[in-house]
Coordinates of C-alpha atoms in Angstrom, one line a residue:
M900 CA -13.9 -17.2 41.3
R901 CA -15.7 -16.4 38.2
Y902 CA -14.3 -12.9 38.2
L903 CA -10.9 -14.2 38.4
Y904 CA -11.5 -16.4 35.3
A905 CA -13.1 -13.4 33.5
V906 CA -10.1 -11.2 34.3
F907 CA -7.5 -14.2 33.0
G908 CA -9.7 -14.7 30.0
I909 CA -9.4 -10.9 29.2
F910 CA -5.5 -11.0 29.8
L911 CA -5.1 -14.0 27.7
L912 CA -7.2 -12.5 24.8
L913 CA -4.9 -9.3 24.9
A914 CA -2.1 -11.4 25.0
V915 CA -3.0 -13.3 21.9
S916 CA -4.2 -10.3 19.9
A917 CA -1.0 -8.4 20.8
A918 CA 1.3 -11.3 19.9
A919 CA 3.5 -11.2 16.8
G920 CA 2.1 -12.2 13.6
S921 CA 2.2 -11.9 9.8
F922 CA -0.8 -10.3 8.3
T923 CA -1.7 -9.8 4.3
A924 CA -3.6 -6.6 3.8
E925 CA -6.8 -6.9 1.5
M926 CA -6.6 -4.6 -1.4
D927 CA -9.7 -2.7 -2.0
V928 CA -9.1 -0.9 -5.5
D929 CA -6.1 -0.9 -7.6
T930 CA -5.8 1.8 -10.3
Y931 CA -3.5 4.3 -12.1
V932 CA -4.0 7.9 -13.1
D933 CA -2.6 9.6 -16.2
A934 CA -1.8 13.2 -16.8
D935 CA -2.4 13.1 -20.6
N936 CA -5.8 11.6 -20.1
A937 CA -6.7 13.5 -16.8
S938 CA -10.5 12.6 -16.8
Q939 CA -10.1 9.0 -17.5
S940 CA -10.2 6.1 -15.1
Y941 CA -8.2 2.9 -15.3
S942 CA -9.4 0.8 -12.4
D943 CA -10.4 -2.0 -14.9
S944 CA -6.9 -2.4 -16.4
D945 CA -4.9 -5.5 -16.3
L946 CA -1.7 -3.2 -16.2
L947 CA -1.2 -0.4 -13.7
W948 CA 1.4 2.1 -15.1
A949 CA 3.7 4.2 -13.3
A950 CA 5.7 7.0 -15.4
S951 CA 7.6 10.1 -15.3
Q952 CA 9.0 12.6 -17.7
G953 CA 11.5 15.5 -17.3
G954 CA 11.5 14.8 -13.6
E955 CA 7.8 14.9 -13.2
P956 CA 5.2 12.0 -12.7
T957 CA 2.9 11.6 -15.7
K958 CA 1.3 8.5 -14.5
E959 CA 0.8 7.2 -10.9
I960 CA -0.6 3.8 -9.3
Y961 CA -2.9 3.9 -6.5
L962 CA -3.4 1.0 -4.3
S963 CA -6.2 1.2 -1.8
F964 CA -6.4 -1.1 1.3
I965 CA -8.9 -2.1 3.8
N966 CA -7.8 -1.0 7.1
I967 CA -8.3 -3.5 9.7
L968 CA -5.2 -3.0 11.8
G969 CA -7.3 -2.1 14.9
S970 CA -9.1 -5.4 14.8
Q971 CA -5.8 -7.1 14.7
G972 CA -4.8 -5.6 18.0
I973 CA -2.4 -3.1 16.2
F974 CA -2.9 0.3 17.8
D975 CA 0.9 1.6 18.1
P976 CA 3.1 2.1 15.1
E977 CA 5.9 0.5 17.0
Q978 CA 4.0 -2.8 16.8
I979 CA 4.9 -3.0 13.0
D980 CA 8.1 -4.8 12.7
S981 CA 8.3 -4.7 9.1
A982 CA 5.9 -4.4 5.9
T983 CA 6.5 -5.2 2.4
L984 CA 4.9 -4.6 -0.8
T985 CA 5.5 -7.0 -3.7
V986 CA 4.6 -6.3 -7.2
E987 CA 5.0 -8.1 -10.6
A988 CA 6.5 -5.8 -13.1
S989 CA 4.8 -6.9 -16.5
Q990 CA 6.4 -4.5 -18.9
V991 CA 9.2 -2.1 -18.6
D992 CA 9.3 0.5 -21.4
R993 CA 12.0 2.7 -19.7
P994 CA 13.9 1.3 -16.8
G995 CA 14.2 3.4 -13.6
K996 CA 13.4 4.0 -9.9
V997 CA 9.9 3.9 -8.4
I998 CA 9.0 5.0 -5.0
A999 CA 6.0 4.2 -2.7
Y1000 CA 4.2 6.8 -0.8
F1001 CA 1.4 6.9 1.8
L1002 CA -2.1 8.4 1.1
H1003 CA -4.5 8.7 3.9
G1004 CA -7.8 7.6 2.5
A1005 CA -9.4 5.4 0.0
T1006 CA -8.7 5.6 -3.8
F1007 CA -12.0 5.1 -5.5
D1008 CA -12.3 3.0 -8.8
T1009 CA -13.4 6.4 -10.4
A1010 CA -10.2 8.0 -9.6
T1011 CA -8.7 10.3 -12.5
W1012 CA -5.6 12.6 -12.6
S1013 CA -7.8 15.7 -12.2
D1014 CA -9.2 14.3 -8.6
K1015 CA -6.3 12.3 -7.3
G1016 CA -5.4 12.4 -3.9
D1017 CA -2.2 14.1 -2.7
Y1018 CA 0.3 11.6 -1.0
D1019 CA 2.6 12.2 1.8
E1020 CA 6.1 12.5 0.9
G1021 CA 7.3 12.1 4.4
A1022 CA 6.1 8.8 4.5
S1023 CA 7.8 6.7 1.6
S1024 CA 9.7 3.7 0.8
D1025 CA 13.4 3.8 -0.5
A1026 CA 13.5 3.9 -4.3
V1027 CA 13.3 0.4 -6.0
E1028 CA 15.3 0.1 -9.3
I1029 CA 12.9 -1.3 -11.9
N1030 CA 14.8 -2.7 -15.0
K1031 CA 13.1 -5.5 -16.4
A1032 CA 10.0 -7.8 -15.9
G1033 CA 9.8 -9.7 -12.7
S1034 CA 9.0 -9.5 -9.1
Y1035 CA 9.9 -6.4 -7.0
T1036 CA 9.5 -5.7 -3.4
F1037 CA 9.2 -2.4 -1.6
D1038 CA 10.0 -2.0 2.1
V1039 CA 6.9 -0.2 3.1
S1040 CA 7.3 -0.2 6.9
K1041 CA 7.3 3.6 7.2
I1042 CA 4.1 3.9 5.3
I1043 CA 2.2 1.1 7.4
K1044 CA 3.5 2.7 10.6
K1045 CA 2.0 5.9 9.4
A1046 CA -1.3 4.2 8.6
V1047 CA -1.3 2.8 12.1
E1048 CA -0.7 6.3 13.4
T1049 CA -3.1 8.0 11.2
C1050 CA -6.0 5.7 11.8
T1051 CA -6.0 2.5 13.5
E1052 CA -9.7 2.3 13.9
G1053 CA -10.7 1.6 10.2
C1054 CA -10.3 4.4 7.8
P1055 CA -8.7 3.3 4.5
Y1056 CA -5.2 3.8 3.3
S1057 CA -3.6 3.8 -0.1
I1058 CA 0.0 3.4 -1.3
V1059 CA 0.9 5.3 -4.3
L1060 CA 3.8 4.3 -6.7
V1061 CA 5.6 7.3 -8.5
A1062 CA 8.2 6.7 -11.1
E1063 CA 11.5 8.8 -11.2
D1064 CA 14.2 9.3 -13.7
D1065 CA 12.0 9.2 -16.7
A1066 CA 10.9 5.6 -16.2
T1067 CA 8.0 4.0 -17.6
V1068 CA 6.9 0.7 -16.2
A1069 CA 3.7 -1.4 -15.6
I1070 CA 2.8 -3.8 -12.9
S1071 CA 0.0 -6.4 -13.0
S1072 CA -3.1 -5.5 -11.4
G1073 CA -5.2 -7.6 -8.9
D1074 CA -7.7 -8.2 -12.0
S1075 CA -5.2 -9.6 -14.3
E1076 CA -4.2 -13.4 -14.7
A1077 CA -0.6 -12.6 -13.3
V1078 CA 0.1 -12.0 -9.7
G1079 CA -1.4 -8.7 -8.3
P1080 CA 0.2 -6.3 -5.7
K1081 CA 0.5 -8.1 -2.4
L1082 CA 1.0 -6.1 0.9
V1083 CA 2.2 -8.0 4.1
Y1084 CA 3.2 -6.6 7.4
V1085 CA 4.8 -8.3 10.3
T1086 CA 4.1 -7.4 13.9
A1087 CA 6.6 -7.4 16.8
E1088 CA 5.6 -9.2 20.1

């Protein structure tokens, strides 16, 4: 009889852990890198800059997240129903499009342009037009599905924000008094 209760308990635990839910990812590091200051680190900045010039990125934002997908019972990319990254644009010097990309691995608070990680151009969001200060949401479902596929068991991942169209925008960091970046993902049943 105890065996039956134990088996029933295991099934119940599995059912609860695989149930639909909404989760907020915990950010580890937020920073940006600057091509004009290739050896400078900006992890203590209140503003995180993304910029491009002549069709080439000159500043990129790196948001590193702690991966606890496995402990939340998320082992299959298809379990991710949706994922959003919400940022607060604090300053827009030149409006334009920004795209979010997946980066396998952590971004350290010492990251510079010279040693920045290469993001995966195959796992990205649609472009978001940032034209004035305010809140903007990126659909990062493909990115979080890639994070699940790449490393469910706890290796960190990052989201990189890259400007296009000669845009220059700054978002509030998690260290600022304003609202910092927020990553939320929803699992399906």
